[in-house]
Amino acid sequence: MDFSTCDNLQQCDVPCIESLFANDPQLRSYEKDIRLRYGLFEKTLMAIEREEGFDRFSRSYENYGVVLTHDGGVKCREWIPNARTVYLKGDFSNWERVNYKEVGYGQWEIYIPPNHDGSCPIPHLSELKIEIETRDNQVLERISPWANYVTQWESSFKWLFWNPKSNEISKRFVANRLPKPDRLRIYEAHIGISSDRCQVSSFRHFTSEVLPRIRGLGYNCVLLMAIMEHPCYSSVDCQVTNFFAPSSRYGTPEDLRELISVAHEMGIYVMMDVMHSEASRNSSEGLNRFDGTDDCFFRSDRRDRHATDTRKFDFTKWEVLRFLLSNLRHYVDNFDFDGFRFRDVTSMIYHDQSSDRRYASDYQQYFGMHMDIEAIAYLMLANKMLHQFYPQIITIAEEHSEYPGLTHLVREGGFGFDYRLSMHIPSKWMQLLNERRDEDWNMNDICEMFLECRRGEKYITFPENYEQNTDDQWTIARQLMGDECMLDGQEMSLKLDRGISLYKMIRLFTSAFSGQAFLNFMGNEFGQPDWVEFPSVQNFDNYHLARRQFQLADNPQLRYKFLNNFDMEMNRLEERFAWLNSSPAFLTRQHNDDKVIIFERAGLLFMFNFHPTRSYPDYRIGVRTPGKYNIVLDSDDKMFGGHGRNQASTDFYTQQQACDNMKCSLMVYLPSRSVVVMANETIYSKQNWINANRVYNEYGNCGERGRNFNDARRGSEWHRHRSHSRGRQGFRQTSPGFETRFSGMCVTEPSYQRETSPYKGRSFNRSQNRIDYRDGPDYNSRMYRGENMGKEMKSDFGRSSRSPVRSRSIGFKKSHSPTRY
């Protein structure tokens, strides 16, 4: 069914279009284009509702392909419009052909009754094939587009019927869906490169080894790449052949279900990449020329010639919409995924595939005949469906041209995504590092690159993602530190000192200055030295760079631990103060000569000194809220590989002296190439009480997890003087292969003298003006004292029998050993 011929759609009523114009008045000049695309979306939705119903239509995976029936039989259904005769054959029939019956509109159907004993007529893991005789006398062998398990065999793929016995199915926690998080700290991960071995890793390894690490680092969401089956391992899910089949190179569908179930038990939201703009050109195992014609699922005109290895979907076809919408619901219903990142939205919404699209203040490039309004209508339809049937779902758009309206609601005339990626920030950071000396960095340019975003839209910021980690790119860690020796015992070179310092500053600035979510690509949290290079003919199938060396961060003799520690504390600080869910940063100072940027966000005071050599003692800065301030994060601390030039025990009191157009000010010490984060005592206590209630409300009705959070909340507030050990214990969830503890939230003591997190467990020897790390009863002191690791970790409560020091922690920290992985 072709929806491209729509009449009078430019006058279509958009229910809340004025809200869109209120956020972005410049869009009013293109009101007709917005009404046109909304009209096409509405007309398509009404046609689906009228013919089949939106819910049934988008759950077509229940009726297409080879599916079980209630009586134990099998029903097979396919869309093959150019077929004259269709057969199903396989192991179940000794490769004898079984005829399909044509039921109209290019649909073919067959029913195979159960065996005499009531068992399924097609055994588990038996191979299947579809044989098609076309109208133009071709004889084709194909894999069903709806196949849910496909394995690679030498240079081809086999379609296997997946129907395990009930005792072979892993335990499912069907009712274990997490509530929709108000902000995201995303860990972008690729299953295949998630181990340090030179081989393709598995779902099971990721479940037992990587998920605990992700939770321990403080991330609340994992974004899985390359889940759908694709024949070229190095394509990273860009050339999908089997959209309904999780890649068998990582394991079975049950292994993936177990991964997601365990992640949910740990409080981790799970999302996946989807590539709905295009598919692989492979014919024997893919969708290309499925019925012998060039335009079955895809466009046949010149607009499909933008790539040599992929085909672009034709969004004007009824069955293409059925296939793609059902593909999304398949992964939500059958695997419990919590959201999707739509890859390469840019190639979907433009007919011309220009590679140099950039942010533009002139909106003319975003509207006109070069836009693919059918693809835009599909994206609106997909977001409408996901948010209507699954309110907890989150969708993310990967779009390079900064198209306006991506994260506005569909009823406003937007696309309906929850977030969009700030694709320009990584390239700007790399450009700054490559093209300018540190002395020439412009503070205004740094701030401007974060302000280059569409008004009223929710952004995910990141210093680098998978694109900056591929074999034709240099990672930030590689650019900054190169091949410098990372041994902790050796003297730090000037280049390494600069690299470690700037790496921490870049990551915190990207997370804290703007955006409503933060994304990290796996390994970047500790400065993985190598880029990602998948095995190929060019490198003789070498897996050396297709892995992540987590053991580098766990080795106490290497400096990678410092970056890993900083990333962990940065996430925990965000978890307590929720700056990703707060108003944008309030910039108080931007001094280009001093190389200083100071801003406030979520009650925290962020002070960045980018100057390579100049530190500032008694540096006066303006603040909006008077009171006492304490250091809550210092990138120059020795536990982060710094020089320890600040003392965390120092209290900073505001003075009634105007500065930076504010009535009160502080005198602070800003070391060179460092960032210091301070919190006002009043705001700090109030903010942590709010977050304690947020955690309780979020998890309070989730069974055992809720009861444990309730205990944690009581132990943190009403019994804070007596239950520190119970508070630090947090609560425990066991899963196959590992044990993990959550990181909860509690209230800091109102009468504290200094804020001890993340510097708890330390004493300050003022006579020697230095910081000593004692064997205190806290997570961090154990983490960074390898020589006493075995002696100190004697109990689940984290108490050491060697020291009576009591840590006033404001969080229940996750206990694990660096040598565990």
XYZ file of N, CA and C in Angstrom, residues 137-303:
501
model
N 10.116 -17.734 -13.392
C 10.738 -19.050 -13.500
C 12.098 -19.164 -12.808
N 12.319 -18.398 -11.764
C 13.504 -18.600 -10.934
C 13.162 -19.597 -9.825
N 14.162 -20.350 -9.386
C 14.007 -21.246 -8.242
C 14.993 -20.780 -7.180
N 14.457 -20.304 -6.028
C 15.280 -19.683 -4.998
C 15.150 -20.451 -3.688
N 16.237 -20.522 -2.940
C 16.219 -21.046 -1.578
C 16.503 -19.893 -0.625
N 15.626 -19.686 0.341
C 15.720 -18.516 1.200
C 15.511 -18.893 2.666
N 16.035 -18.022 3.535
C 15.748 -18.069 4.970
C 14.599 -17.112 5.243
N 13.677 -17.515 6.081
C 12.530 -16.664 6.391
C 12.991 -15.334 6.982
N 12.427 -14.213 6.536
C 12.768 -12.923 7.151
C 12.444 -12.863 8.635
N 11.546 -13.743 9.097
C 11.114 -13.752 10.492
C 11.847 -14.811 11.324
N 12.885 -15.443 10.768
C 13.618 -16.484 11.477
C 14.211 -15.921 12.766
N 14.037 -16.647 13.881
C 14.502 -16.145 15.175
C 15.774 -16.816 15.668
N 16.350 -17.713 14.868
C 17.653 -18.283 15.239
C 18.366 -18.721 13.965
N 19.501 -18.121 13.710
C 20.288 -18.398 12.503
C 21.736 -18.556 12.927
N 22.382 -19.601 12.470
C 23.782 -19.847 12.823
C 24.645 -19.808 11.568
N 25.871 -19.385 11.749
C 26.804 -19.301 10.633
C 27.514 -20.637 10.461
N 27.530 -21.113 9.242
C 28.175 -22.381 8.933
C 29.113 -22.140 7.764
N 30.423 -22.112 8.066
C 31.451 -21.778 7.082
C 31.128 -20.412 6.478
N 30.848 -20.330 5.199
C 30.596 -19.026 4.571
C 29.120 -18.717 4.410
N 28.230 -19.574 4.910
C 26.794 -19.354 4.762
C 26.119 -19.461 6.122
N 24.796 -19.234 6.114
C 24.017 -19.290 7.342
C 22.994 -20.413 7.253
N 22.684 -20.990 8.420
C 21.641 -21.993 8.519
C 20.509 -21.453 9.379
N 19.293 -21.688 8.931
C 18.102 -21.326 9.702
C 17.682 -22.543 10.512
N 17.737 -22.396 11.840
C 17.382 -23.478 12.749
C 16.115 -23.112 13.507
N 15.238 -24.103 13.658
C 13.988 -23.890 14.378
C 14.278 -23.890 15.880
N 13.995 -22.755 16.535
C 14.302 -22.615 17.951
C 13.052 -22.901 18.777
N 13.054 -24.048 19.466
C 11.916 -24.446 20.285
C 12.418 -25.339 21.409
N 13.199 -24.798 22.360
C 13.759 -25.636 23.427
C 12.661 -26.141 24.360
N 12.956 -27.262 25.030
C 12.030 -27.787 26.026
C 11.974 -26.843 27.217
N 10.898 -26.962 27.957
C 10.700 -26.042 29.074
C 11.814 -26.139 30.099
N 12.391 -27.344 30.309
C 13.456 -27.475 31.295
C 14.791 -26.949 30.787
N 14.868 -26.580 29.503
C 16.087 -26.010 28.950
C 16.022 -24.484 28.910
N 14.874 -23.940 29.214
C 14.712 -22.490 29.163
C 15.169 -21.897 30.484
N 16.015 -20.881 30.405
C 16.530 -20.246 31.620
C 15.413 -19.526 32.351
N 15.614 -19.309 33.633
C 14.619 -18.647 34.467
C 14.362 -17.234 33.976
N 13.126 -16.871 33.817
C 12.750 -15.543 33.350
C 12.096 -14.767 34.478
N 12.416 -13.494 34.580
C 11.770 -12.617 35.553
C 10.869 -11.674 34.758
N 9.710 -12.209 34.360
C 8.851 -11.485 33.430
C 8.362 -10.174 34.033
N 8.071 -10.196 35.330
C 7.519 -9.002 35.970
C 8.605 -8.114 36.570
N 9.819 -8.226 36.049
C 10.939 -7.522 36.649
C 11.337 -6.297 35.840
N 10.404 -5.667 35.169
C 10.721 -4.471 34.394
C 11.048 -3.313 35.333
N 12.054 -2.557 34.948
C 12.463 -1.418 35.748
C 11.628 -0.200 35.394
N 11.395 0.664 36.349
C 10.722 1.927 36.015
C 11.608 2.775 35.118
N 10.988 3.632 34.362
C 11.727 4.483 33.425
C 12.611 5.454 34.202
N 13.933 5.403 34.006
C 14.820 6.295 34.769
C 14.661 7.741 34.335
N 14.838 8.653 35.286
C 14.710 10.073 34.967
C 15.969 10.631 34.321
N 17.062 9.862 34.357
C 18.291 10.268 33.679
C 19.101 9.015 33.407
N 19.980 9.091 32.435
C 20.717 7.925 31.998
C 22.220 8.148 32.098
N 22.904 7.172 32.683
C 24.357 7.066 32.589
C 24.604 5.774 31.812
N 24.893 5.905 30.538
C 24.852 4.792 29.591
C 26.248 4.211 29.378
N 26.321 2.900 29.436
C 27.552 2.175 29.136
C 27.348 1.490 27.784
N 27.957 2.025 26.760
C 27.822 1.483 25.403
C 28.765 0.290 25.253
N 28.225 -0.875 24.900
C 29.015 -2.101 24.940
C 28.777 -2.953 23.703
N 29.823 -3.651 23.323
C 29.766 -4.627 22.241
C 30.090 -5.986 22.845
N 29.166 -6.938 22.720
C 29.329 -8.235 23.360
C 30.607 -8.932 22.895
N 30.885 -8.908 21.604
C 31.984 -9.678 21.052
C 33.356 -9.259 21.524
N 33.534 -7.994 21.890
C 34.854 -7.513 22.292
C 34.910 -7.254 23.795
N 34.012 -7.884 24.560
C 33.882 -7.544 25.975
C 34.819 -8.341 26.884
N 35.706 -9.151 26.335
C 36.680 -9.854 27.160
C 38.081 -9.487 26.709
N 39.090 -9.937 27.455
C 40.469 -9.653 27.099
C 41.066 -10.753 26.240
N 40.289 -11.752 25.878
C 40.787 -12.838 25.050
C 40.658 -12.505 23.572
N 41.533 -13.070 22.785
C 41.529 -12.817 21.339
C 40.529 -13.754 20.669
N 39.263 -13.523 20.962
C 38.190 -14.330 20.404
C 36.883 -13.561 20.569
N 35.830 -14.061 19.941
C 34.520 -13.456 20.094
C 33.961 -13.836 21.454
N 33.617 -12.850 22.256
C 33.088 -13.114 23.580
C 31.618 -13.515 23.487
N 31.012 -13.827 24.622
C 29.665 -14.398 24.635
C 28.745 -13.629 25.569
N 27.442 -13.904 25.424
C 26.454 -13.333 26.326
C 26.738 -13.751 27.764
N 27.121 -15.005 27.966
C 27.345 -15.509 29.316
C 28.536 -14.812 29.980
N 29.592 -14.605 29.233
C 30.743 -13.891 29.795
C 30.351 -12.475 30.174
N 29.592 -11.824 29.327
C 29.154 -10.454 29.611
C 28.302 -10.425 30.873
N 27.447 -11.426 31.038
C 26.573 -11.480 32.203
C 27.357 -11.635 33.495
N 28.297 -12.544 33.512
C 28.989 -12.864 34.752
C 30.140 -11.920 35.055
N 30.770 -11.345 34.031
C 31.981 -10.563 34.261
C 31.810 -9.066 34.038
N 31.045 -8.675 33.047
C 30.988 -7.254 32.676
C 29.847 -6.528 33.376
N 28.701 -7.172 33.524
C 27.581 -6.499 34.191
C 27.925 -6.052 35.615
N 28.567 -6.891 36.454
C 28.946 -6.389 37.781
C 29.880 -5.193 37.715
N 30.762 -5.181 36.726
C 31.673 -4.053 36.567
C 30.916 -2.778 36.201
N 29.943 -2.921 35.322
C 29.160 -1.756 34.903
C 28.407 -1.164 36.085
N 27.796 -2.034 36.875
C 27.069 -1.546 38.045
C 28.017 -0.939 39.066
N 29.173 -1.566 39.243
C 30.145 -1.025 40.186
C 30.657 0.339 39.791
N 30.712 0.608 38.493
C 31.158 1.917 38.011
C 30.086 2.990 38.167
N 28.855 2.589 38.441
C 27.794 3.564 38.658
C 26.925 3.849 37.453
N 27.032 3.052 36.396
C 26.160 3.247 35.233
C 24.822 2.551 35.490
N 23.740 3.182 35.043
C 22.418 2.597 35.262
C 21.769 2.096 33.983
N 22.513 2.121 32.873
C 21.971 1.674 31.589
C 23.109 1.091 30.758
N 22.833 -0.019 30.083
C 23.798 -0.588 29.149
C 23.161 -0.603 27.765
N 23.904 -0.126 26.791
C 23.444 -0.075 25.406
C 24.222 -1.119 24.612
N 23.546 -2.166 24.174
C 24.185 -3.282 23.490
C 24.188 -3.060 21.990
N 25.353 -3.200 21.405
C 25.513 -3.021 19.964
C 25.541 -4.380 19.261
N 25.200 -4.355 17.972
C 25.360 -5.513 17.079
C 24.659 -6.756 17.604
N 23.428 -6.622 18.067
C 22.669 -7.771 18.569
C 22.031 -8.550 17.421
N 21.452 -7.878 16.444
C 20.817 -8.580 15.330
C 21.871 -9.284 14.481
N 21.476 -10.412 13.904
C 22.429 -11.231 13.154
C 22.942 -10.504 11.920
N 24.245 -10.511 11.760
C 24.901 -9.880 10.620
C 26.089 -10.744 10.218
N 26.266 -11.007 8.938
C 27.320 -11.941 8.513
C 28.721 -11.384 8.652
N 28.875 -10.071 8.525
C 30.199 -9.454 8.612
C 30.417 -8.949 10.038
N 31.269 -9.620 10.788
C 31.487 -9.288 12.194
C 31.951 -7.852 12.370
N 32.723 -7.346 11.435
C 33.277 -5.996 11.563
C 32.296 -4.903 11.183
N 31.095 -5.267 10.719
C 30.143 -4.238 10.289
C 29.454 -3.558 11.466
N 29.575 -4.103 12.667
C 28.969 -3.546 13.877
C 27.481 -3.281 13.659
N 26.793 -4.300 13.162
C 25.331 -4.259 13.040
C 24.837 -3.344 11.929
N 25.710 -2.901 11.026
C 25.270 -2.014 9.949
C 24.773 -2.774 8.724
N 25.033 -4.070 8.638
C 24.617 -4.871 7.487
C 23.845 -6.090 7.991
N 22.671 -5.820 8.524
C 21.863 -6.872 9.149
C 21.231 -7.746 8.070
N 21.240 -9.045 8.304
C 20.568 -9.987 7.407
C 19.317 -10.574 8.042
N 19.369 -10.880 9.343
C 18.254 -11.551 10.024
C 17.828 -10.702 11.215
N 16.786 -9.910 11.032
C 16.405 -8.889 11.994
C 15.799 -9.468 13.269
N 15.215 -10.648 13.207
C 14.551 -11.218 14.381
C 15.433 -12.220 15.126
N 16.657 -12.410 14.672
C 17.544 -13.404 15.263
C 18.712 -12.723 15.962
N 18.843 -12.852 17.289
C 20.061 -12.384 17.963
C 21.272 -13.148 17.426
N 22.381 -12.465 17.308
C 23.554 -13.055 16.688
C 23.999 -14.321 17.435
N 24.075 -15.430 16.723
C 24.442 -16.703 17.331
C 25.919 -16.762 17.672
N 26.725 -15.846 17.161
C 28.157 -15.870 17.496
C 28.390 -15.544 18.968
N 27.386 -14.941 19.629
C 27.507 -14.631 21.057
C 26.828 -15.667 21.943
N 26.013 -16.534 21.367
C 25.280 -17.504 22.170
C 23.871 -17.689 21.658
N 23.026 -18.261 22.484
C 21.655 -18.575 22.107
C 20.706 -17.460 22.547
N 19.466 -17.468 22.039
C 18.484 -16.495 22.535
C 18.264 -16.584 24.039
N 18.352 -17.780 24.599
C 18.176 -17.913 26.053
C 19.313 -17.257 26.816
N 20.506 -17.280 26.261
C 21.628 -16.594 26.907
C 21.391 -15.089 26.949
N 20.819 -14.543 25.883
C 20.514 -13.115 25.855
C 19.412 -12.788 26.855
N 18.403 -13.630 26.958
C 17.338 -13.401 27.936
C 17.900 -13.412 29.361
N 18.815 -14.324 29.609
C 19.413 -14.395 30.936
C 20.219 -13.135 31.232
N 20.942 -12.639 30.246
C 21.710 -11.400 30.427
C 20.803 -10.251 30.838
N 19.681 -10.106 30.145
C 18.780 -8.986 30.427
C 18.111 -9.166 31.782
N 17.740 -10.398 32.127
C 17.125 -10.647 33.429
C 18.076 -10.301 34.568
N 19.330 -10.706 34.435
C 20.312 -10.416 35.475
C 20.566 -8.913 35.553
N 20.646 -8.258 34.408
C 20.836 -6.803 34.411
C 19.694 -6.109 35.137
N 18.473 -6.556 34.915
C 17.330 -5.960 35.608
C 17.407 -6.201 37.109
N 17.861 -7.367 37.500
C 18.023 -7.629 38.922
C 19.053 -6.699 39.556
N 20.007 -6.250 38.768
C 21.033 -5.343 39.264
C 20.620 -3.879 39.126
N 19.420 -3.636 38.618
C 18.946 -2.271 38.455
C 19.476 -1.586 37.221
N 19.915 -2.347 36.235
C 20.484 -1.790 35.007
C 19.455 -1.852 33.891
N 19.168 -0.726 33.314
C 18.288 -0.591 32.159
C 19.040 -1.110 30.928
N 18.390 -1.881 30.054
C 19.064 -2.499 28.910
C 18.436 -2.004 27.610
N 19.270 -1.444 26.744
C 18.823 -0.968 25.441
C 19.640 -1.659 24.359
N 19.172 -1.552 23.118
C 19.898 -2.168 22.009
C 19.851 -1.264 20.786
N 20.834 -1.465 19.918
C 20.881 -0.771 18.641
C 19.915 -1.409 17.653
N 19.240 -0.570 16.862
C 18.461 -1.075 15.732
C 18.853 -0.270 14.497
N 19.015 -0.978 13.401
C 19.332 -0.351 12.126
C 18.148 -0.555 11.197
N 17.232 0.417 11.205
C 16.029 0.317 10.386
C 16.096 1.204 9.148
N 17.249 1.734 8.878
C 17.386 2.524 7.659
C 17.726 1.645 6.469
N 18.448 0.536 6.719
C 18.942 -0.271 5.611
C 19.203 -1.692 6.084
N 19.525 -2.558 5.124
C 19.833 -3.963 5.418
C 20.931 -4.423 4.472
N 21.467 -5.595 4.763
C 22.550 -6.142 3.958
C 22.070 -6.473 2.546
N 22.994 -6.430 1.592
C 22.688 -6.816 0.219
C 22.764 -8.330 0.007
N 23.125 -9.069 1.027
C 23.181 -10.532 0.894
C 21.801 -11.077 0.547
N 21.760 -12.006 -0.380
C 20.488 -12.561 -0.843
C 20.187 -13.924 -0.242
N 21.187 -14.799 -0.161
C 20.921 -16.171 0.255
C 20.424 -16.253 1.691
N 20.943 -15.372 2.593
C 20.493 -15.407 3.983
C 19.812 -14.124 4.423
N 19.750 -13.111 3.551
C 19.185 -11.831 3.918
C 17.870 -11.543 3.227
N 17.497 -10.242 3.199
C 16.224 -9.812 2.620
C 16.343 -9.410 1.155
N 17.539 -9.168 0.684
C 17.717 -8.676 -0.677
C 17.231 -9.699 -1.702
N 16.385 -9.226 -2.645
C 15.824 -10.068 -3.705
C 15.183 -11.335 -3.112
N 14.451 -11.142 -2.027
C 13.853 -12.284 -1.346
C 12.879 -13.030 -2.253
N 12.098 -12.303 -3.025
C 11.139 -12.960 -3.936
C 11.621 -12.946 -5.379
N 12.896 -12.670 -5.597
C 13.444 -12.649 -6.949
C 13.407 -11.290 -7.614
N 12.713 -10.338 -7.028
C 12.658 -8.992 -7.595
C 13.601 -8.069 -6.837
N 13.860 -6.930 -7.411
C 14.806 -5.991 -6.809
C 14.160 -5.096 -5.764
N 12.831 -5.070 -5.717
C 12.147 -4.091 -4.873
C 11.140 -4.732 -3.927
N 11.426 -5.890 -3.406
C 10.498 -6.533 -2.480
C 10.400 -5.720 -1.185
N 11.469 -5.652 -0.427
C 11.497 -4.857 0.804
C 12.133 -3.478 0.597
N 12.760 -3.258 -0.540
C 13.622 -2.087 -0.692
C 13.229 -1.232 -1.884
N 13.778 -0.044 -1.908
C 13.603 0.837 -3.047
C 14.394 0.288 -4.231
N 13.861 0.479 -5.420
C 14.555 0.010 -6.619
C 15.102 1.170 -7.451
N 14.864 2.423 -7.007
C 15.309 3.567 -7.801
C 16.711 3.984 -7.383
N 17.194 5.071 -7.940
C 18.564 5.515 -7.711
C 18.795 5.954 -6.269
N 17.735 6.242 -5.521
C 17.905 6.661 -4.131
C 18.420 5.523 -3.258
